[in-house]
Amino acid sequence: MSEEKIEFYKGPAAGWGALRAVTNALLQQEATLKGGKLLLSANQPDGFDCPGCAWPDRDHHSSFQFCENGAKAVAAEATSRRAGPELFAQYTVTDMMGQSDFWLEDQGRLTHPMVYDASTDKYEPIAWDDAFALIARHLNALPDPNQALFYTSGRANNESAFLYQVFVREYGTNNFPDCSNMCHEPTGTAMNRQFGVGKGTVTLDDFSLAEAIFVLGQNPGTNHPRMLTELRAANKRGARVVSFNPLRERGLERFADPQDKFEMATFGSSPISTNYFQLRVGGDLAAIKGMMKHLLEREDAGEAVLDHEFIATHSVGFDALAQDLRSESWALLAQESGLSEAQLHEAGELYRCAGSAIICWGMGITQHKHAVATIQMIGNLLMMRGNIGRPGAGACPVRGHSNVQGDRTVGICEKPSAAFLDRMRDVFGFEPPRKHGHDVVDSIRAMLDGKAKVLFALGGNFAAATPDTFEVWKALRQCDLTVHVTTKLNRSHIVHGREALILPCLGRTEIDVQAGGLQGVTVEDSMSMVHISAGINAPASEHLLSEPAIIARMAAATLGDRSKTEWLWMIEDYNRIRDKIEAVFDDFKDFNARIKVPGGFRLRVAASDRIWETASGKASFLTHPVLQDTASHRARATVRDTVVFTLMTTRSHDQYNTTIYGQDDRYRGVFGQRRVVFINAEDIRALGMKDGDWVDIKAVWGDGVERRADKFRLVSYDIPRGDIGAYYPETNPLVALASVAIDAGTPTSKSIPVVLVPHGA
Ligand SMILES: Nc1nc2c(c(=O)[nH]1)N[C@H]1C(S)=C(S)[C@@H](COP(=O)(O)OP(=O)(O)OC[C@H]3O[C@@H](n4cnc5c(=O)[nH]c(N)nc54)[C@H](O)[C@@H]3O)O[C@H]1N2
Ligand SMILES: Nc1nc2c(c(=O)[nH]1)N[C@H]1C(S)=C(S)[C@@H](COP(=O)(O)OP(=O)(O)OC[C@H]3O[C@@H](n4cnc5c(=O)[nH]c(N)nc54)[C@H](O)[C@@H]3O)O[C@H]1N2
Ligand SMILES: [Mo]
């Protein structure tokens, strides 16, 4: 573990620092080394899909398609440590509750299915069949299937996710809370309405052609390191890379490619962003409106700016938007974006001058109250110059988990369409439930209200990833049964229902053998490419089951003879599952044949071909006002005696969501600690404090509930005044359950109104 220090990071992102970190990741985890061979198999044909992020691979034949953080994800799974029955015999659950999240995961891979015994307050081994019988007993005893919740985290592969939704719908509910609800849900909502498709419209080939790439609310140096290779290449060939981010992110400034021998040999590095707009947290909608207003002004001044042909042929709603933009005041746009009028013109001009442009976005856009509106503004901006559905141009939401997009594609959705349910009925012969189910926030409410009694989770860490932590813990503890399919121990297993199961599964790096032989699974990346993934490591324990096997055996135990599906036959050979996926979804035609092609295939994205599967048959310009009544606005109007900050919660370089690999955040210069607040030096002075002082953070939602997170160190940082940043999940207790994105229900974890008080005051 590093010594606690704050030290400005002078190096480029990636480069030698990254290679050193890769080596350390493997050594620390004592990964079965094989490590080297393991890494060479990540994102390779005949290897496994990297469990890190959802960024696609350019060349499935190059031998180094991994990155530092992918290596950490692989090393975390391939660790030689084991959390077996001996560990659980040693600690009560109450003991484990006192341990950190880092400690829990650091115990290593789970080896046996375990059941909670209330009389000893310990988890004890249970036979798989007994575990499935316990689940079946609970599910079949519920008076209404809607009292059960089925969570999915985005690492689940297509085959497991598909089988899971078949089982859950045959059982009788659409209660599918999933990590998407906390992530890119607003993207799906916004784009479906606007373009008739909820996915990105670009491929990597477009990245090679774009004259400008805009990166909004994303930290690729940490979360999608392989994306830097694309951005650097764009920069090198003279394209503009324009970042919008309140924080000065090192990974958006300079980058040394560990896969570039020359840069490594010379300790060189390349710039990433050509332009960096440090707007205010939540200021993107106003900033984009400013860019559009600029375009319109230039057009009105007689320049050829707009793509009239596109607007006339492909869209509706432009006149209303133009009218709204003309009447919008520059002063308001500048105030709410935090950029000057001149900067808004400059950003608009950068966009205007590009023959083709891609706009990328991440959590800095989606985790706000007005996320859906902001994303539709991105769509408007693209359409004004016809930058969608042609080479080098389009929308690029950058997804998180490696298969989060695929899970949605194969049916993990709490609001399924009628057409999809009809297909499910025709293919599987049961009548699926039509009533829409609960998303993550509604699921938490249902548990709190006693309306949901069983939570089953396919991966993830529900107790740590969700907002309003202590409410969630209360909710989980009220359940009759909580079940987690998982690879490692985490908080969700320790904060459990009256009865509880931990079901350990194979990871993506491991060999999966079923009755029909060696199996592979499929995943879909952020650009709709679907390909096969097959592990190469021996399973962490002989007692592990694959995720499809766990689902099938649970389904068989629960539904018994009532089921129309031959569950155990399906999992003998995953080709059979894929045949069913093909039967339900036309876009998977010839699925089993097409995954044999190295690199796989791209699913159809209608908007990429300028086909708009919307009600009007056209793409829509949509008009939204600049929000002036967010929780921060309201808090600023009511709190008089001190400054209200807008807190955004983000990831460090050494974590994968709730999994903490280490205590460093190298590019931001933070070492040996995580409880820090990034804050403008002027704001520290205004508070009458010093850099390095300890503070407690208190949320001000105005609902009378005290929400706080204590003991954070102030770190002066290049961030606008009034905005601060800190890491998730430590700050989740500050996020009010009721504060969600309009029309998408996503917790607003990037805009939390807070005040800072001296620690312990
Ligand atoms: N190594 C690693 N890789 C990961 C993950 C991980 O935890 N570790 N998580 C995965 C998952 S599930 C996801 S969803 C992605 C997340 O990847 P990102 O989308 O990069 O998510 P965050 O780390 O939350 O970073 C958000 C960025 O948005 C900026 N930001 C905050 N508020 C605003 C705002 O209002 N406007 C703008 N323009 N910017 C803002 C922050 O400064 C930060 O740079 O990464 C995936 N990949
Ligand atoms: N405040 C705040 N909250 C946030 C966010 C934020 O930016 N700020 N981000 C949100 C986002 S974008 C997301 S996606 C969610 C993430 O929410 P989740 O997806 O629920 O959380 P993860 O931390 O990714 O889940 C990690 C766990 O997955 C399990 N796991 C790992 N590999 C496998 C596998 O192969 N199979 C199975 N079955 N289990 C496995 C391990 O046990 C590990 O502990 O958090 C959200 N919460
Ligand atoms: Mo995510």
CSV table of C-alpha atoms in Angstrom, one decimal, residues 328-501:
chain,number,residue,atom,x,y,z
A,328,GLU,CA,-32.5,32.1,-25.2
A,329,SER,CA,-30.3,34.7,-23.5
A,330,TRP,CA,-26.6,34.4,-23.8
A,331,ALA,CA,-26.3,35.6,-20.2
A,332,LEU,CA,-28.3,32.7,-18.9
A,333,LEU,CA,-26.4,30.2,-21.0
A,334,ALA,CA,-23.1,31.6,-19.7
A,335,GLN,CA,-24.2,31.6,-16.1
A,336,GLU,CA,-25.6,28.0,-16.1
A,337,SER,CA,-22.8,26.5,-18.2
A,338,GLY,CA,-20.0,28.3,-16.3
A,339,LEU,CA,-18.4,29.1,-19.7
A,340,SER,CA,-18.1,32.7,-21.0
A,341,GLU,CA,-20.1,33.8,-24.0
A,342,ALA,CA,-16.8,33.9,-25.9
A,343,GLN,CA,-16.1,30.3,-24.9
A,344,LEU,CA,-19.5,29.2,-26.0
A,345,HIS,CA,-18.9,30.8,-29.4
A,346,GLU,CA,-15.5,29.1,-29.6
A,347,ALA,CA,-16.9,25.7,-28.8
A,348,GLY,CA,-19.7,26.3,-31.4
A,349,GLU,CA,-17.1,27.4,-34.0
A,350,LEU,CA,-15.0,24.2,-33.4
A,351,TYR,CA,-18.0,22.2,-34.1
A,352,ARG,CA,-19.0,24.2,-37.1
A,353,CYS,CA,-15.6,23.9,-38.7
A,354,ALA,CA,-15.5,20.1,-38.6
A,355,GLY,CA,-16.7,18.4,-41.7
A,356,SER,CA,-17.8,15.5,-39.6
A,357,ALA,CA,-18.0,15.1,-35.8
A,358,ILE,CA,-18.6,12.5,-33.2
A,359,ILE,CA,-19.9,13.3,-29.7
A,360,CYS,CA,-19.0,10.9,-26.9
A,361,TRP,CA,-20.5,11.0,-23.4
A,362,GLY,CA,-20.3,9.2,-20.1
A,363,MET,CA,-21.5,9.5,-16.5
A,364,GLY,CA,-20.8,13.2,-16.3
A,365,ILE,CA,-23.9,13.6,-18.6
A,366,THR,CA,-26.2,10.8,-17.4
A,367,GLN,CA,-26.2,11.1,-13.7
A,368,HIS,CA,-28.1,14.4,-13.5
A,369,LYS,CA,-31.7,15.4,-13.1
A,370,HIS,CA,-31.7,16.8,-16.6
A,371,ALA,CA,-29.7,14.0,-18.2
A,372,VAL,CA,-32.3,13.0,-20.8
A,373,ALA,CA,-32.8,16.6,-21.9
A,374,THR,CA,-29.0,17.0,-22.1
A,375,ILE,CA,-28.6,13.9,-24.3
A,376,GLN,CA,-31.3,15.1,-26.6
A,377,MET,CA,-29.5,18.4,-26.9
A,378,ILE,CA,-26.5,16.4,-28.0
A,379,GLY,CA,-28.7,14.7,-30.6
A,380,ASN,CA,-30.0,18.1,-31.8
A,381,LEU,CA,-26.5,19.5,-32.1
A,382,LEU,CA,-25.5,16.4,-34.2
A,383,MET,CA,-28.5,16.7,-36.5
A,384,MET,CA,-28.1,20.5,-37.2
A,385,ARG,CA,-25.1,19.6,-39.3
A,386,GLY,CA,-26.3,16.2,-40.4
A,387,ASN,CA,-23.7,14.5,-38.2
A,388,ILE,CA,-25.5,11.2,-37.8
A,389,GLY,CA,-25.7,8.2,-40.0
A,390,ARG,CA,-22.8,9.1,-42.2
A,391,PRO,CA,-19.1,8.3,-42.1
A,392,GLY,CA,-17.0,9.9,-39.4
A,393,ALA,CA,-20.0,11.2,-37.6
A,394,GLY,CA,-22.5,10.2,-34.9
A,395,ALA,CA,-23.5,9.6,-31.3
A,396,CYS,CA,-21.1,7.7,-29.1
A,397,PRO,CA,-22.4,6.9,-25.6
A,398,VAL,CA,-19.5,5.1,-23.9
A,399,ARG,CA,-20.9,2.2,-21.9
A,400,GLY,CA,-19.5,1.0,-18.6
A,401,HIS,CA,-19.7,-2.7,-17.9
A,402,SER,CA,-18.3,-5.0,-20.6
A,403,ASN,CA,-21.8,-6.4,-21.5
A,404,VAL,CA,-24.2,-3.9,-20.1
A,405,GLN,CA,-25.4,-3.1,-23.6
A,406,GLY,CA,-25.8,-6.8,-24.5
A,407,ASP,CA,-27.9,-7.5,-21.4
A,408,ARG,CA,-30.5,-4.9,-22.6
A,409,THR,CA,-30.4,-6.3,-26.1
A,410,VAL,CA,-31.4,-9.8,-25.0
A,411,GLY,CA,-34.2,-8.7,-22.8
A,412,ILE,CA,-33.1,-7.4,-19.3
A,413,CYS,CA,-35.5,-4.6,-19.2
A,414,GLU,CA,-38.2,-3.6,-16.7
A,415,LYS,CA,-40.3,-1.9,-19.3
A,416,PRO,CA,-40.4,-4.5,-22.2
A,417,SER,CA,-42.3,-3.6,-25.4
A,418,ALA,CA,-45.4,-5.5,-26.3
A,419,ALA,CA,-43.8,-6.8,-29.5
A,420,PHE,CA,-40.9,-8.3,-27.6
A,421,LEU,CA,-43.3,-10.0,-25.1
A,422,ASP,CA,-45.4,-11.4,-28.0
A,423,ARG,CA,-42.2,-13.0,-29.5
A,424,MET,CA,-41.3,-14.4,-26.1
A,425,ARG,CA,-44.8,-16.0,-25.9
A,426,ASP,CA,-44.5,-17.4,-29.4
A,427,VAL,CA,-41.1,-18.9,-28.9
A,428,PHE,CA,-41.4,-20.2,-25.4
A,429,GLY,CA,-45.1,-20.9,-25.2
A,430,PHE,CA,-45.9,-19.1,-22.0
A,431,GLU,CA,-47.8,-15.9,-21.5
A,432,PRO,CA,-45.3,-13.3,-20.2
A,433,PRO,CA,-46.4,-10.7,-17.6
A,434,ARG,CA,-47.4,-7.4,-19.3
A,435,LYS,CA,-47.2,-5.2,-16.3
A,436,HIS,CA,-44.0,-3.1,-16.2
A,437,GLY,CA,-41.6,-3.9,-13.4
A,438,HIS,CA,-39.4,-2.0,-11.0
A,439,ASP,CA,-36.1,-0.3,-11.8
A,440,VAL,CA,-33.4,0.0,-9.1
A,441,VAL,CA,-34.9,3.0,-7.2
A,442,ASP,CA,-38.4,1.6,-7.4
A,443,SER,CA,-37.0,-1.8,-6.2
A,444,ILE,CA,-35.5,-0.2,-3.1
A,445,ARG,CA,-38.8,1.5,-2.4
A,446,ALA,CA,-40.7,-1.7,-2.8
A,447,MET,CA,-38.4,-3.5,-0.3
A,448,LEU,CA,-38.7,-0.6,2.2
A,449,ASP,CA,-42.5,-0.7,1.8
A,450,GLY,CA,-42.6,-4.4,2.4
A,451,LYS,CA,-43.9,-5.0,-1.2
A,452,ALA,CA,-40.8,-6.9,-2.3
A,453,LYS,CA,-39.6,-9.8,-0.2
A,454,VAL,CA,-36.9,-11.6,-2.3
A,455,LEU,CA,-33.9,-10.0,-4.1
A,456,PHE,CA,-31.9,-12.2,-6.5
A,457,ALA,CA,-28.8,-10.6,-8.0
A,458,LEU,CA,-27.0,-11.8,-11.0
A,459,GLY,CA,-23.6,-10.2,-10.2
A,460,GLY,CA,-22.9,-6.7,-8.9
A,461,ASN,CA,-23.0,-5.1,-5.5
A,462,PHE,CA,-26.4,-3.8,-4.9
A,463,ALA,CA,-25.7,-2.7,-1.3
A,464,ALA,CA,-22.7,-0.5,-2.3
A,465,ALA,CA,-23.6,0.7,-5.8
A,466,THR,CA,-27.0,2.2,-5.0
A,467,PRO,CA,-27.8,5.7,-3.5
A,468,ASP,CA,-29.0,6.5,0.0
A,469,THR,CA,-26.8,3.6,1.4
A,470,PHE,CA,-28.4,3.3,4.9
A,471,GLU,CA,-32.0,3.2,3.5
A,472,VAL,CA,-30.9,0.5,1.1
A,473,TRP,CA,-29.3,-1.5,3.9
A,474,LYS,CA,-32.6,-1.3,5.8
A,475,ALA,CA,-34.4,-2.4,2.7
A,476,LEU,CA,-32.2,-5.4,2.2
A,477,ARG,CA,-32.4,-6.5,5.8
A,478,GLN,CA,-36.2,-6.5,5.5
A,479,CYS,CA,-36.2,-9.1,2.8
A,480,ASP,CA,-37.1,-12.7,3.4
A,481,LEU,CA,-34.3,-13.9,1.1
A,482,THR,CA,-31.3,-12.3,-0.6
A,483,VAL,CA,-29.3,-14.3,-3.2
A,484,HIS,CA,-26.1,-13.2,-4.9
A,485,VAL,CA,-24.5,-14.9,-7.9
A,486,THR,CA,-20.9,-13.7,-7.6
A,487,THR,CA,-17.2,-14.3,-7.9
A,488,LYS,CA,-16.0,-12.5,-4.8
A,489,LEU,CA,-17.2,-11.4,-1.4
A,490,ASN,CA,-18.8,-8.0,-1.2
A,491,ARG,CA,-21.0,-5.7,1.0
A,492,SER,CA,-24.2,-7.1,-0.5
A,493,HIS,CA,-23.5,-10.5,1.0
A,494,ILE,CA,-22.9,-9.0,4.4
A,495,VAL,CA,-26.0,-6.8,4.4
A,496,HIS,CA,-28.6,-9.5,3.8
A,497,GLY,CA,-32.1,-10.7,4.2
A,498,ARG,CA,-33.5,-13.1,6.9
A,499,GLU,CA,-32.2,-15.9,4.8
A,500,ALA,CA,-29.3,-15.5,2.4
A,501,LEU,CA,-27.3,-17.3,-0.2
